[in-house]
Short mmCIF file of C-alpha atoms in Angstrom, two decimals:
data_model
loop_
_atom_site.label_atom_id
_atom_site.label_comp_id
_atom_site.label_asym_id
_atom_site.label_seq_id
_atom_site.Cartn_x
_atom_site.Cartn_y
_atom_site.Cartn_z
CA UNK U 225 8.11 16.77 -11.19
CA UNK U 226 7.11 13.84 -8.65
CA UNK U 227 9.74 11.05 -8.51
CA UNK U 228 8.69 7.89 -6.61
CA UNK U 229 9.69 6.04 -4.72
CA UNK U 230 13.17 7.97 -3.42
CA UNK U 231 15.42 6.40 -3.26
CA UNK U 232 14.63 3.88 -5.69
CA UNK U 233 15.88 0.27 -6.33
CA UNK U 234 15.01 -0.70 -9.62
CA UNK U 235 12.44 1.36 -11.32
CA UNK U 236 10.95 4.71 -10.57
CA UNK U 237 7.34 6.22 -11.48
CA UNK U 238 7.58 10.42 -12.50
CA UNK U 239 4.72 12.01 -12.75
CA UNK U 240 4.14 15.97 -13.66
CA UNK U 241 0.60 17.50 -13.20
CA UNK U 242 1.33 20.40 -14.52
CA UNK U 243 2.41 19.01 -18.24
CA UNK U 244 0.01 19.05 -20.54
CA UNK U 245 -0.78 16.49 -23.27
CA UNK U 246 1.59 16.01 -25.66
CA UNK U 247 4.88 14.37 -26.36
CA UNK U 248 7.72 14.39 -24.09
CA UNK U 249 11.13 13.80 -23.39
CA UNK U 250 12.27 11.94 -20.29
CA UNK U 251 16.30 12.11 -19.61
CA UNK U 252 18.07 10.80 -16.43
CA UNK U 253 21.38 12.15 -16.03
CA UNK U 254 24.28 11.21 -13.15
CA UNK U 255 25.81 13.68 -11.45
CA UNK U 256 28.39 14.72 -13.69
CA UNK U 257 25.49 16.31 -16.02
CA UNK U 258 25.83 13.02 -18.34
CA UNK U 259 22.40 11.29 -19.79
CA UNK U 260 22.27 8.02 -18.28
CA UNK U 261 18.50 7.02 -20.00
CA UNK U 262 16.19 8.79 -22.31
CA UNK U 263 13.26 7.87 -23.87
CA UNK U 264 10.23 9.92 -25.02
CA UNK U 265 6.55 9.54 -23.60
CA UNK U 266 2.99 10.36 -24.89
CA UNK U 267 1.41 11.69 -21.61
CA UNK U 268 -2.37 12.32 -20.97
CA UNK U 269 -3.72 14.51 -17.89
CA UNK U 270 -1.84 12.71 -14.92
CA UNK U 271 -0.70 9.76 -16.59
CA UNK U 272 2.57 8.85 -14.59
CA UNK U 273 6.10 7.33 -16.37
CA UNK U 274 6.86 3.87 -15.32
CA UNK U 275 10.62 3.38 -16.03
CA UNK U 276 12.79 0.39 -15.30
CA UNK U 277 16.72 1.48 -13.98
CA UNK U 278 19.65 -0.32 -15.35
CA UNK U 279 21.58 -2.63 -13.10
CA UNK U 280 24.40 -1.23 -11.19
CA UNK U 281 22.87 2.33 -11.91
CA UNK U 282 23.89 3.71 -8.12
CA UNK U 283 24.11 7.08 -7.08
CA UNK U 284 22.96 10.26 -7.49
CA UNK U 285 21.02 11.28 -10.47
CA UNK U 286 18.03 13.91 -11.71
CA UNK U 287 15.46 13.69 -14.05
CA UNK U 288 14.29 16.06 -16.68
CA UNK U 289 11.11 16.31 -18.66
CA UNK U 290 11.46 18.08 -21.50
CA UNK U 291 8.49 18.87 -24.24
CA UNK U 292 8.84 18.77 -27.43
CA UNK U 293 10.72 21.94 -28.38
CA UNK U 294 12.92 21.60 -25.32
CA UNK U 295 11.54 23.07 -22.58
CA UNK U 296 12.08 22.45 -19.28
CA UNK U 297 8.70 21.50 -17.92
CA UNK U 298 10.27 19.85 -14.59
CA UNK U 299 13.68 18.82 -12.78
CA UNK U 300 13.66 16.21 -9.74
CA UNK U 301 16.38 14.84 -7.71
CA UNK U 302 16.43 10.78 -7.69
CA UNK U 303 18.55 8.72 -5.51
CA UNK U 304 19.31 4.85 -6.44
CA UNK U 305 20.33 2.33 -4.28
#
């Protein structure tokens, strides 16, 4: 899972090559293992995420893509500033 840019400001683009097509599960969570933002994506063959952060979300988080029966398909670390 590619996370860019890191650290981020106010919106990050994830991308995963290796997923294939399909529905998937996007969920940010802090560093206390709570979801901060989740929302579910219809990727194609390298299409990246686009997602706009919430103000005054600072810190530490990491992001998991998850398909549609729950499996991990990739984990990144993401810093905000």
């Amino acid at each position: 899972l590619e996370v860019y840019p890191n650290p981020a400001v106010s919106a990050v683009t994830i991308s995963c090559t290796d997923a294939p097509s399909g529905v998937y599960t996007l969920k940010i969570f802090n560093s206390l293992g709570r979801v901060t933002k989740e929302s579910r994506h219809l990727l194609t063959e390298n299409t990246p995420i686009q997602v706009v952060l919430p103000a005054g979300m600072n810190g530490l988080y990491f992001c998991r893509l998850e398909d549609e029966n729950g499996r991990i398909m990739g984990m990144s670390r993401l810093i905000v500033q």
